[in-house]
Amino acid sequence: MNTSKQERVLEHTASVEQRVAAIESALAERGIVDADVIDELGHVAREQWIPQNGARVVARAWVDPAFRARLLANGRAAITELGLSLPAHHRHLVVLENTRTVQNVICCTQCSCTAFTLIGLPPDWYKDLEYRARVVRESRTVLKEIGLDLSPDVEIRVWDTTADTRYMVLPEQPPATIGWPEEMLAGIVSRDGLIGVARL
Ligand SMILES: [Fe+2]
């Protein structure tokens, strides 16, 4: 498409906010979803679906080897021990353990799926078409571009999320933090660490 044609298309395309409002009013008009339900969902997403949940899981796994074993065996069951849960359609939570020589990275090549109750809603770059396409084909280069320059002896494993299987990375505990209290450990676990595009 040439530039002037692109500009004309953009001129006639509603903004994201306008499109969201149009969908909301269409759903409300037809009585499919109440406007209050949509507001409530937005509230839950902002307040409760946060990476601090995943950070608590990681901190517990670092201090409690038996919990770590349960988490790796059945993530969905283990997180309930911390009062956390996944929606019913996230049937499996697979927790991927990073080591000195293995870096796990999560993506969704189709769209934007994550274990959002633990990691939070996906950041914009995670949904970007170019990122989704390239992270599976040239993961080492993509990670380097976004600030994670791994030595050649680190194997990179990329995991493509599906509708019913969600992933969370268990980052390697920084040696300097051995012996820290659990709450303090949770404070150093970032969303990018849970996705696997950063090391802690
Ligand atoms: Fe997706």
mmCIF file with all atom_site columns, C-alpha atoms and ligand atoms in Angstrom:
data_model
loop_
_atom_site.group_PDB
_atom_site.id
_atom_site.type_symbol
_atom_site.label_atom_id
_atom_site.label_alt_id
_atom_site.label_comp_id
_atom_site.label_asym_id
_atom_site.label_entity_id
_atom_site.label_seq_id
_atom_site.pdbx_PDB_ins_code
_atom_site.Cartn_x
_atom_site.Cartn_y
_atom_site.Cartn_z
_atom_site.occupancy
_atom_site.B_iso_or_equiv
_atom_site.pdbx_formal_charge
_atom_site.auth_seq_id
_atom_site.auth_comp_id
_atom_site.auth_asym_id
_atom_site.auth_atom_id
_atom_site.pdbx_PDB_model_num
ATOM   1   C  CA . MET A 1 1   ? 0.000   0.000   0.000  1.00 0.00 ? 1   MET A CA 1
ATOM   2   C  CA . ASN A 1 2   ? 1.427   3.413   -0.866 1.00 0.00 ? 2   ASN A CA 1
ATOM   3   C  CA . THR A 1 3   ? 1.753   6.098   1.790  1.00 0.00 ? 3   THR A CA 1
ATOM   4   C  CA . SER A 1 4   ? -1.168  8.295   0.743  1.00 0.00 ? 4   SER A CA 1
ATOM   5   C  CA . LYS A 1 5   ? -3.469  5.278   0.585  1.00 0.00 ? 5   LYS A CA 1
ATOM   6   C  CA . GLN A 1 6   ? -2.282  4.202   4.063  1.00 0.00 ? 6   GLN A CA 1
ATOM   7   C  CA . GLU A 1 7   ? -3.005  7.694   5.375  1.00 0.00 ? 7   GLU A CA 1
ATOM   8   C  CA . ARG A 1 8   ? -6.514  7.625   3.915  1.00 0.00 ? 8   ARG A CA 1
ATOM   9   C  CA . VAL A 1 9   ? -7.192  4.226   5.533  1.00 0.00 ? 9   VAL A CA 1
ATOM   10  C  CA . LEU A 1 10  ? -5.931  5.464   8.908  1.00 0.00 ? 10  LEU A CA 1
ATOM   11  C  CA . GLU A 1 11  ? -8.089  8.592   8.598  1.00 0.00 ? 11  GLU A CA 1
ATOM   12  C  CA . HIS A 1 12  ? -11.173 6.406   8.354  1.00 0.00 ? 12  HIS A CA 1
ATOM   13  C  CA . THR A 1 13  ? -10.197 3.900   11.054 1.00 0.00 ? 13  THR A CA 1
ATOM   14  C  CA . ALA A 1 14  ? -11.664 4.484   14.488 1.00 0.00 ? 14  ALA A CA 1
ATOM   15  C  CA . SER A 1 15  ? -9.236  4.695   17.407 1.00 0.00 ? 15  SER A CA 1
ATOM   16  C  CA . VAL A 1 16  ? -8.864  1.683   19.726 1.00 0.00 ? 16  VAL A CA 1
ATOM   17  C  CA . GLU A 1 17  ? -10.887 3.569   22.375 1.00 0.00 ? 17  GLU A CA 1
ATOM   18  C  CA . GLN A 1 18  ? -13.703 4.222   19.866 1.00 0.00 ? 18  GLN A CA 1
ATOM   19  C  CA . ARG A 1 19  ? -13.745 0.598   18.762 1.00 0.00 ? 19  ARG A CA 1
ATOM   20  C  CA . VAL A 1 20  ? -13.798 -0.672  22.365 1.00 0.00 ? 20  VAL A CA 1
ATOM   21  C  CA . ALA A 1 21  ? -16.669 1.689   23.183 1.00 0.00 ? 21  ALA A CA 1
ATOM   22  C  CA . ALA A 1 22  ? -18.590 0.496   20.104 1.00 0.00 ? 22  ALA A CA 1
ATOM   23  C  CA . ILE A 1 23  ? -18.172 -3.177  21.085 1.00 0.00 ? 23  ILE A CA 1
ATOM   24  C  CA . GLU A 1 24  ? -19.185 -2.434  24.684 1.00 0.00 ? 24  GLU A CA 1
ATOM   25  C  CA . SER A 1 25  ? -22.351 -0.621  23.628 1.00 0.00 ? 25  SER A CA 1
ATOM   26  C  CA . ALA A 1 26  ? -23.263 -3.339  21.100 1.00 0.00 ? 26  ALA A CA 1
ATOM   27  C  CA . LEU A 1 27  ? -22.903 -6.022  23.819 1.00 0.00 ? 27  LEU A CA 1
ATOM   28  C  CA . ALA A 1 28  ? -24.900 -3.948  26.311 1.00 0.00 ? 28  ALA A CA 1
ATOM   29  C  CA . GLU A 1 29  ? -27.671 -3.145  23.773 1.00 0.00 ? 29  GLU A CA 1
ATOM   30  C  CA . ARG A 1 30  ? -28.161 -6.834  23.082 1.00 0.00 ? 30  ARG A CA 1
ATOM   31  C  CA . GLY A 1 31  ? -28.092 -7.677  26.780 1.00 0.00 ? 31  GLY A CA 1
ATOM   32  C  CA . ILE A 1 32  ? -25.086 -9.984  26.242 1.00 0.00 ? 32  ILE A CA 1
ATOM   33  C  CA . VAL A 1 33  ? -22.799 -8.280  28.750 1.00 0.00 ? 33  VAL A CA 1
ATOM   34  C  CA . ASP A 1 34  ? -23.766 -5.626  31.238 1.00 0.00 ? 34  ASP A CA 1
ATOM   35  C  CA . ALA A 1 35  ? -21.634 -2.439  31.270 1.00 0.00 ? 35  ALA A CA 1
ATOM   36  C  CA . ASP A 1 36  ? -21.071 -2.987  35.007 1.00 0.00 ? 36  ASP A CA 1
ATOM   37  C  CA . VAL A 1 37  ? -19.624 -6.433  34.313 1.00 0.00 ? 37  VAL A CA 1
ATOM   38  C  CA . ILE A 1 38  ? -17.156 -4.926  31.851 1.00 0.00 ? 38  ILE A CA 1
ATOM   39  C  CA . ASP A 1 39  ? -16.124 -2.281  34.405 1.00 0.00 ? 39  ASP A CA 1
ATOM   40  C  CA . GLU A 1 40  ? -15.714 -4.961  37.053 1.00 0.00 ? 40  GLU A CA 1
ATOM   41  C  CA . LEU A 1 41  ? -13.581 -7.070  34.714 1.00 0.00 ? 41  LEU A CA 1
ATOM   42  C  CA . GLY A 1 42  ? -11.355 -4.064  34.029 1.00 0.00 ? 42  GLY A CA 1
ATOM   43  C  CA . HIS A 1 43  ? -11.020 -3.500  37.758 1.00 0.00 ? 43  HIS A CA 1
ATOM   44  C  CA . VAL A 1 44  ? -10.079 -7.148  38.405 1.00 0.00 ? 44  VAL A CA 1
ATOM   45  C  CA . ALA A 1 45  ? -7.544  -7.081  35.561 1.00 0.00 ? 45  ALA A CA 1
ATOM   46  C  CA . ARG A 1 46  ? -5.827  -3.971  36.910 1.00 0.00 ? 46  ARG A CA 1
ATOM   47  C  CA . GLU A 1 47  ? -5.946  -4.858  40.605 1.00 0.00 ? 47  GLU A CA 1
ATOM   48  C  CA . GLN A 1 48  ? -5.675  -8.651  40.789 1.00 0.00 ? 48  GLN A CA 1
ATOM   49  C  CA . TRP A 1 49  ? -4.012  -9.967  37.621 1.00 0.00 ? 49  TRP A CA 1
ATOM   50  C  CA . ILE A 1 50  ? -0.555  -8.723  38.469 1.00 0.00 ? 50  ILE A CA 1
ATOM   51  C  CA . PRO A 1 51  ? 2.982   -10.120 38.166 1.00 0.00 ? 51  PRO A CA 1
ATOM   52  C  CA . GLN A 1 52  ? 3.372   -9.847  41.939 1.00 0.00 ? 52  GLN A CA 1
ATOM   53  C  CA . ASN A 1 53  ? 1.317   -13.077 42.056 1.00 0.00 ? 53  ASN A CA 1
ATOM   54  C  CA . GLY A 1 54  ? 3.856   -14.947 39.960 1.00 0.00 ? 54  GLY A CA 1
ATOM   55  C  CA . ALA A 1 55  ? 6.626   -13.337 42.022 1.00 0.00 ? 55  ALA A CA 1
ATOM   56  C  CA . ARG A 1 56  ? 5.133   -14.843 45.204 1.00 0.00 ? 56  ARG A CA 1
ATOM   57  C  CA . VAL A 1 57  ? 5.080   -18.274 43.556 1.00 0.00 ? 57  VAL A CA 1
ATOM   58  C  CA . VAL A 1 58  ? 8.738   -17.960 42.526 1.00 0.00 ? 58  VAL A CA 1
ATOM   59  C  CA . ALA A 1 59  ? 9.836   -16.779 45.971 1.00 0.00 ? 59  ALA A CA 1
ATOM   60  C  CA . ARG A 1 60  ? 8.068   -19.729 47.618 1.00 0.00 ? 60  ARG A CA 1
ATOM   61  C  CA . ALA A 1 61  ? 9.706   -22.139 45.156 1.00 0.00 ? 61  ALA A CA 1
ATOM   62  C  CA . TRP A 1 62  ? 13.126  -20.691 45.980 1.00 0.00 ? 62  TRP A CA 1
ATOM   63  C  CA . VAL A 1 63  ? 12.744  -21.172 49.746 1.00 0.00 ? 63  VAL A CA 1
ATOM   64  C  CA . ASP A 1 64  ? 10.738  -24.400 49.809 1.00 0.00 ? 64  ASP A CA 1
ATOM   65  C  CA . PRO A 1 65  ? 12.146  -27.299 47.737 1.00 0.00 ? 65  PRO A CA 1
ATOM   66  C  CA . ALA A 1 66  ? 9.073   -29.487 48.352 1.00 0.00 ? 66  ALA A CA 1
ATOM   67  C  CA . PHE A 1 67  ? 6.797   -26.723 47.013 1.00 0.00 ? 67  PHE A CA 1
ATOM   68  C  CA . ARG A 1 68  ? 9.151   -26.274 44.063 1.00 0.00 ? 68  ARG A CA 1
ATOM   69  C  CA . ALA A 1 69  ? 8.802   -29.979 43.228 1.00 0.00 ? 69  ALA A CA 1
ATOM   70  C  CA . ARG A 1 70  ? 4.998   -29.782 43.444 1.00 0.00 ? 70  ARG A CA 1
ATOM   71  C  CA . LEU A 1 71  ? 5.005   -26.629 41.301 1.00 0.00 ? 71  LEU A CA 1
ATOM   72  C  CA . LEU A 1 72  ? 7.074   -28.250 38.579 1.00 0.00 ? 72  LEU A CA 1
ATOM   73  C  CA . ALA A 1 73  ? 4.932   -31.393 38.668 1.00 0.00 ? 73  ALA A CA 1
ATOM   74  C  CA . ASN A 1 74  ? 1.534   -29.653 38.591 1.00 0.00 ? 74  ASN A CA 1
ATOM   75  C  CA . GLY A 1 75  ? 1.588   -25.857 38.496 1.00 0.00 ? 75  GLY A CA 1
ATOM   76  C  CA . ARG A 1 76  ? -2.159  -25.455 38.494 1.00 0.00 ? 76  ARG A CA 1
ATOM   77  C  CA . ALA A 1 77  ? -2.563  -27.404 41.745 1.00 0.00 ? 77  ALA A CA 1
ATOM   78  C  CA . ALA A 1 78  ? 0.505   -25.948 43.480 1.00 0.00 ? 78  ALA A CA 1
ATOM   79  C  CA . ILE A 1 79  ? -0.437  -22.264 43.115 1.00 0.00 ? 79  ILE A CA 1
ATOM   80  C  CA . THR A 1 80  ? -3.670  -22.872 45.027 1.00 0.00 ? 80  THR A CA 1
ATOM   81  C  CA . GLU A 1 81  ? -1.471  -23.337 48.120 1.00 0.00 ? 81  GLU A CA 1
ATOM   82  C  CA . LEU A 1 82  ? -0.805  -19.576 47.894 1.00 0.00 ? 82  LEU A CA 1
ATOM   83  C  CA . GLY A 1 83  ? -4.468  -18.718 47.365 1.00 0.00 ? 83  GLY A CA 1
ATOM   84  C  CA . LEU A 1 84  ? -3.928  -18.208 43.618 1.00 0.00 ? 84  LEU A CA 1
ATOM   85  C  CA . SER A 1 85  ? -5.815  -19.729 40.719 1.00 0.00 ? 85  SER A CA 1
ATOM   86  C  CA . LEU A 1 86  ? -6.189  -19.814 36.954 1.00 0.00 ? 86  LEU A CA 1
ATOM   87  C  CA . PRO A 1 87  ? -9.407  -19.464 34.936 1.00 0.00 ? 87  PRO A CA 1
ATOM   88  C  CA . ALA A 1 88  ? -11.073 -22.790 34.142 1.00 0.00 ? 88  ALA A CA 1
ATOM   89  C  CA . HIS A 1 89  ? -10.002 -22.689 30.476 1.00 0.00 ? 89  HIS A CA 1
ATOM   90  C  CA . HIS A 1 90  ? -6.297  -22.521 31.464 1.00 0.00 ? 90  HIS A CA 1
ATOM   91  C  CA . ARG A 1 91  ? -6.290  -26.242 32.026 1.00 0.00 ? 91  ARG A CA 1
ATOM   92  C  CA . HIS A 1 92  ? -2.536  -26.646 32.539 1.00 0.00 ? 92  HIS A CA 1
ATOM   93  C  CA . LEU A 1 93  ? 0.107   -24.428 34.084 1.00 0.00 ? 93  LEU A CA 1
ATOM   94  C  CA . VAL A 1 94  ? 3.557   -25.586 33.045 1.00 0.00 ? 94  VAL A CA 1
ATOM   95  C  CA . VAL A 1 95  ? 6.316   -24.012 35.116 1.00 0.00 ? 95  VAL A CA 1
ATOM   96  C  CA . LEU A 1 96  ? 9.660   -23.856 33.315 1.00 0.00 ? 96  LEU A CA 1
ATOM   97  C  CA . GLU A 1 97  ? 12.778  -23.858 35.425 1.00 0.00 ? 97  GLU A CA 1
ATOM   98  C  CA . ASN A 1 98  ? 15.705  -21.732 34.276 1.00 0.00 ? 98  ASN A CA 1
ATOM   99  C  CA . THR A 1 99  ? 19.210  -22.861 35.114 1.00 0.00 ? 99  THR A CA 1
ATOM   100 C  CA . ARG A 1 100 ? 22.666  -21.469 34.438 1.00 0.00 ? 100 ARG A CA 1
ATOM   101 C  CA . THR A 1 101 ? 22.621  -23.185 31.043 1.00 0.00 ? 101 THR A CA 1
ATOM   102 C  CA . VAL A 1 102 ? 18.904  -23.077 30.118 1.00 0.00 ? 102 VAL A CA 1
ATOM   103 C  CA . GLN A 1 103 ? 16.816  -19.973 29.433 1.00 0.00 ? 103 GLN A CA 1
ATOM   104 C  CA . ASN A 1 104 ? 13.108  -20.596 28.901 1.00 0.00 ? 104 ASN A CA 1
ATOM   105 C  CA . VAL A 1 105 ? 11.103  -17.942 27.055 1.00 0.00 ? 105 VAL A CA 1
ATOM   106 C  CA . ILE A 1 106 ? 7.321   -17.750 26.710 1.00 0.00 ? 106 ILE A CA 1
ATOM   107 C  CA . CYS A 1 107 ? 5.466   -16.395 23.721 1.00 0.00 ? 107 CYS A CA 1
ATOM   108 C  CA . CYS A 1 108 ? 2.152   -16.693 21.935 1.00 0.00 ? 108 CYS A CA 1
ATOM   109 C  CA . THR A 1 109 ? 2.719   -16.864 18.214 1.00 0.00 ? 109 THR A CA 1
ATOM   110 C  CA . GLN A 1 110 ? -1.033  -16.678 17.520 1.00 0.00 ? 110 GLN A CA 1
ATOM   111 C  CA . CYS A 1 111 ? -2.033  -13.681 19.599 1.00 0.00 ? 111 CYS A CA 1
ATOM   112 C  CA . SER A 1 112 ? -1.379  -12.655 23.190 1.00 0.00 ? 112 SER A CA 1
ATOM   113 C  CA . CYS A 1 113 ? -2.030  -15.553 25.594 1.00 0.00 ? 113 CYS A CA 1
ATOM   114 C  CA . THR A 1 114 ? -0.305  -15.668 28.972 1.00 0.00 ? 114 THR A CA 1
ATOM   115 C  CA . ALA A 1 115 ? -1.023  -17.088 32.396 1.00 0.00 ? 115 ALA A CA 1
ATOM   116 C  CA . PHE A 1 116 ? -2.447  -13.636 33.081 1.00 0.00 ? 116 PHE A CA 1
ATOM   117 C  CA . THR A 1 117 ? -3.607  -14.250 36.654 1.00 0.00 ? 117 THR A CA 1
ATOM   118 C  CA . LEU A 1 118 ? 0.068   -14.805 37.562 1.00 0.00 ? 118 LEU A CA 1
ATOM   119 C  CA . ILE A 1 119 ? 1.991   -12.685 35.059 1.00 0.00 ? 119 ILE A CA 1
ATOM   120 C  CA . GLY A 1 120 ? -0.524  -9.909  34.400 1.00 0.00 ? 120 GLY A CA 1
ATOM   121 C  CA . LEU A 1 121 ? -1.980  -8.866  31.082 1.00 0.00 ? 121 LEU A CA 1
ATOM   122 C  CA . PRO A 1 122 ? 0.613   -9.115  28.313 1.00 0.00 ? 122 PRO A CA 1
ATOM   123 C  CA . PRO A 1 123 ? 2.712   -6.039  27.558 1.00 0.00 ? 123 PRO A CA 1
ATOM   124 C  CA . ASP A 1 124 ? 2.373   -4.424  24.105 1.00 0.00 ? 124 ASP A CA 1
ATOM   125 C  CA . TRP A 1 125 ? 5.687   -5.767  22.830 1.00 0.00 ? 125 TRP A CA 1
ATOM   126 C  CA . TYR A 1 126 ? 4.558   -9.347  23.619 1.00 0.00 ? 126 TYR A CA 1
ATOM   127 C  CA . LYS A 1 127 ? 1.599   -8.879  21.247 1.00 0.00 ? 127 LYS A CA 1
ATOM   128 C  CA . ASP A 1 128 ? 3.673   -7.252  18.520 1.00 0.00 ? 128 ASP A CA 1
ATOM   129 C  CA . LEU A 1 129 ? 3.535   -9.262  15.280 1.00 0.00 ? 129 LEU A CA 1
ATOM   130 C  CA . GLU A 1 130 ? 7.236   -8.882  14.573 1.00 0.00 ? 130 GLU A CA 1
ATOM   131 C  CA . TYR A 1 131 ? 8.226   -9.991  18.077 1.00 0.00 ? 131 TYR A CA 1
ATOM   132 C  CA . ARG A 1 132 ? 5.921   -13.044 17.925 1.00 0.00 ? 132 ARG A CA 1
ATOM   133 C  CA . ALA A 1 133 ? 7.304   -14.097 14.581 1.00 0.00 ? 133 ALA A CA 1
ATOM   134 C  CA . ARG A 1 134 ? 10.981  -13.483 15.319 1.00 0.00 ? 134 ARG A CA 1
ATOM   135 C  CA . VAL A 1 135 ? 11.298  -14.773 18.890 1.00 0.00 ? 135 VAL A CA 1
ATOM   136 C  CA . VAL A 1 136 ? 10.794  -18.347 17.676 1.00 0.00 ? 136 VAL A CA 1
ATOM   137 C  CA . ARG A 1 137 ? 13.064  -18.056 14.617 1.00 0.00 ? 137 ARG A CA 1
ATOM   138 C  CA . GLU A 1 138 ? 15.930  -15.980 15.949 1.00 0.00 ? 138 GLU A CA 1
ATOM   139 C  CA . SER A 1 139 ? 15.446  -15.997 19.689 1.00 0.00 ? 139 SER A CA 1
ATOM   140 C  CA . ARG A 1 140 ? 19.057  -15.273 20.631 1.00 0.00 ? 140 ARG A CA 1
ATOM   141 C  CA . THR A 1 141 ? 19.128  -12.167 18.451 1.00 0.00 ? 141 THR A CA 1
ATOM   142 C  CA . VAL A 1 142 ? 15.740  -10.932 19.658 1.00 0.00 ? 142 VAL A CA 1
ATOM   143 C  CA . LEU A 1 143 ? 16.692  -11.420 23.316 1.00 0.00 ? 143 LEU A CA 1
ATOM   144 C  CA . LYS A 1 144 ? 19.931  -9.540  22.731 1.00 0.00 ? 144 LYS A CA 1
ATOM   145 C  CA . GLU A 1 145 ? 18.036  -6.670  21.103 1.00 0.00 ? 145 GLU A CA 1
ATOM   146 C  CA . ILE A 1 146 ? 15.849  -6.328  24.162 1.00 0.00 ? 146 ILE A CA 1
ATOM   147 C  CA . GLY A 1 147 ? 18.757  -6.404  26.564 1.00 0.00 ? 147 GLY A CA 1
ATOM   148 C  CA . LEU A 1 148 ? 19.373  -10.069 27.376 1.00 0.00 ? 148 LEU A CA 1
ATOM   149 C  CA . ASP A 1 149 ? 22.725  -11.032 25.919 1.00 0.00 ? 149 ASP A CA 1
ATOM   150 C  CA . LEU A 1 150 ? 23.153  -14.725 26.706 1.00 0.00 ? 150 LEU A CA 1
ATOM   151 C  CA . SER A 1 151 ? 26.461  -16.538 26.422 1.00 0.00 ? 151 SER A CA 1
ATOM   152 C  CA . PRO A 1 152 ? 26.575  -19.158 23.645 1.00 0.00 ? 152 PRO A CA 1
ATOM   153 C  CA . ASP A 1 153 ? 26.553  -22.028 26.166 1.00 0.00 ? 153 ASP A CA 1
ATOM   154 C  CA . VAL A 1 154 ? 23.054  -21.071 27.355 1.00 0.00 ? 154 VAL A CA 1
ATOM   155 C  CA . GLU A 1 155 ? 20.404  -23.072 25.530 1.00 0.00 ? 155 GLU A CA 1
ATOM   156 C  CA . ILE A 1 156 ? 17.240  -21.067 24.719 1.00 0.00 ? 156 ILE A CA 1
ATOM   157 C  CA . ARG A 1 157 ? 13.901  -22.895 24.811 1.00 0.00 ? 157 ARG A CA 1
ATOM   158 C  CA . VAL A 1 158 ? 10.896  -21.005 23.421 1.00 0.00 ? 158 VAL A CA 1
ATOM   159 C  CA . TRP A 1 159 ? 7.424   -22.152 24.503 1.00 0.00 ? 159 TRP A CA 1
ATOM   160 C  CA . ASP A 1 160 ? 4.367   -21.243 22.445 1.00 0.00 ? 160 ASP A CA 1
ATOM   161 C  CA . THR A 1 161 ? 1.270   -20.757 24.593 1.00 0.00 ? 161 THR A CA 1
ATOM   162 C  CA . THR A 1 162 ? -1.986  -22.421 23.593 1.00 0.00 ? 162 THR A CA 1
ATOM   163 C  CA . ALA A 1 163 ? -5.560  -21.799 24.662 1.00 0.00 ? 163 ALA A CA 1
ATOM   164 C  CA . ASP A 1 164 ? -5.443  -24.445 27.381 1.00 0.00 ? 164 ASP A CA 1
ATOM   165 C  CA . THR A 1 165 ? -1.751  -24.633 28.309 1.00 0.00 ? 165 THR A CA 1
ATOM   166 C  CA . ARG A 1 166 ? -0.165  -21.614 29.965 1.00 0.00 ? 166 ARG A CA 1
ATOM   167 C  CA . TYR A 1 167 ? 3.468   -21.174 30.964 1.00 0.00 ? 167 TYR A CA 1
ATOM   168 C  CA . MET A 1 168 ? 5.407   -19.359 33.651 1.00 0.00 ? 168 MET A CA 1
ATOM   169 C  CA . VAL A 1 169 ? 9.176   -19.183 33.920 1.00 0.00 ? 169 VAL A CA 1
ATOM   170 C  CA . LEU A 1 170 ? 10.819  -19.981 37.240 1.00 0.00 ? 170 LEU A CA 1
ATOM   171 C  CA . PRO A 1 171 ? 13.893  -17.751 37.121 1.00 0.00 ? 171 PRO A CA 1
ATOM   172 C  CA . GLU A 1 172 ? 17.162  -18.831 38.667 1.00 0.00 ? 172 GLU A CA 1
ATOM   173 C  CA . GLN A 1 173 ? 17.658  -17.350 42.109 1.00 0.00 ? 173 GLN A CA 1
ATOM   174 C  CA . PRO A 1 174 ? 20.521  -14.829 42.169 1.00 0.00 ? 174 PRO A CA 1
ATOM   175 C  CA . PRO A 1 175 ? 23.179  -16.361 44.476 1.00 0.00 ? 175 PRO A CA 1
ATOM   176 C  CA . ALA A 1 176 ? 23.493  -13.102 46.412 1.00 0.00 ? 176 ALA A CA 1
ATOM   177 C  CA . THR A 1 177 ? 19.895  -13.470 47.621 1.00 0.00 ? 177 THR A CA 1
ATOM   178 C  CA . ILE A 1 178 ? 20.252  -16.933 49.197 1.00 0.00 ? 178 ILE A CA 1
ATOM   179 C  CA . GLY A 1 179 ? 18.862  -16.750 52.729 1.00 0.00 ? 179 GLY A CA 1
ATOM   180 C  CA . TRP A 1 180 ? 16.685  -13.681 52.117 1.00 0.00 ? 180 TRP A CA 1
ATOM   181 C  CA . PRO A 1 181 ? 13.154  -13.766 53.574 1.00 0.00 ? 181 PRO A CA 1
ATOM   182 C  CA . GLU A 1 182 ? 10.445  -14.892 51.136 1.00 0.00 ? 182 GLU A CA 1
ATOM   183 C  CA . GLU A 1 183 ? 8.731   -11.496 50.940 1.00 0.00 ? 183 GLU A CA 1
ATOM   184 C  CA . MET A 1 184 ? 11.984  -9.754  50.054 1.00 0.00 ? 184 MET A CA 1
ATOM   185 C  CA . LEU A 1 185 ? 12.697  -12.367 47.386 1.00 0.00 ? 185 LEU A CA 1
ATOM   186 C  CA . ALA A 1 186 ? 9.282   -11.769 45.814 1.00 0.00 ? 186 ALA A CA 1
ATOM   187 C  CA . GLY A 1 187 ? 10.270  -8.114  45.461 1.00 0.00 ? 187 GLY A CA 1
ATOM   188 C  CA . ILE A 1 188 ? 13.080  -8.890  43.012 1.00 0.00 ? 188 ILE A CA 1
ATOM   189 C  CA . VAL A 1 189 ? 11.009  -11.025 40.598 1.00 0.00 ? 189 VAL A CA 1
ATOM   190 C  CA . SER A 1 190 ? 9.919   -8.992  37.579 1.00 0.00 ? 190 SER A CA 1
ATOM   191 C  CA . ARG A 1 191 ? 7.257   -9.599  34.934 1.00 0.00 ? 191 ARG A CA 1
ATOM   192 C  CA . ASP A 1 192 ? 10.000  -9.906  32.310 1.00 0.00 ? 192 ASP A CA 1
ATOM   193 C  CA . GLY A 1 193 ? 11.674  -12.551 34.475 1.00 0.00 ? 193 GLY A CA 1
ATOM   194 C  CA . LEU A 1 194 ? 8.412   -14.533 34.553 1.00 0.00 ? 194 LEU A CA 1
ATOM   195 C  CA . ILE A 1 195 ? 8.177   -14.324 30.750 1.00 0.00 ? 195 ILE A CA 1
ATOM   196 C  CA . GLY A 1 196 ? 11.846  -15.247 30.381 1.00 0.00 ? 196 GLY A CA 1
ATOM   197 C  CA . VAL A 1 197 ? 13.121  -12.206 28.527 1.00 0.00 ? 197 VAL A CA 1
ATOM   198 C  CA . ALA A 1 198 ? 15.224  -11.098 31.499 1.00 0.00 ? 198 ALA A CA 1
ATOM   199 C  CA . ARG A 1 199 ? 17.474  -12.778 34.038 1.00 0.00 ? 199 ARG A CA 1
ATOM   200 C  CA . LEU A 1 200 ? 17.378  -11.586 37.646 1.00 0.00 ? 200 LEU A CA 1
HETATM 201 FE FE . FE  B 2 .   ? -2.618  -15.900 22.305 1.00 0.00 ? 1   FE  B FE 1
#
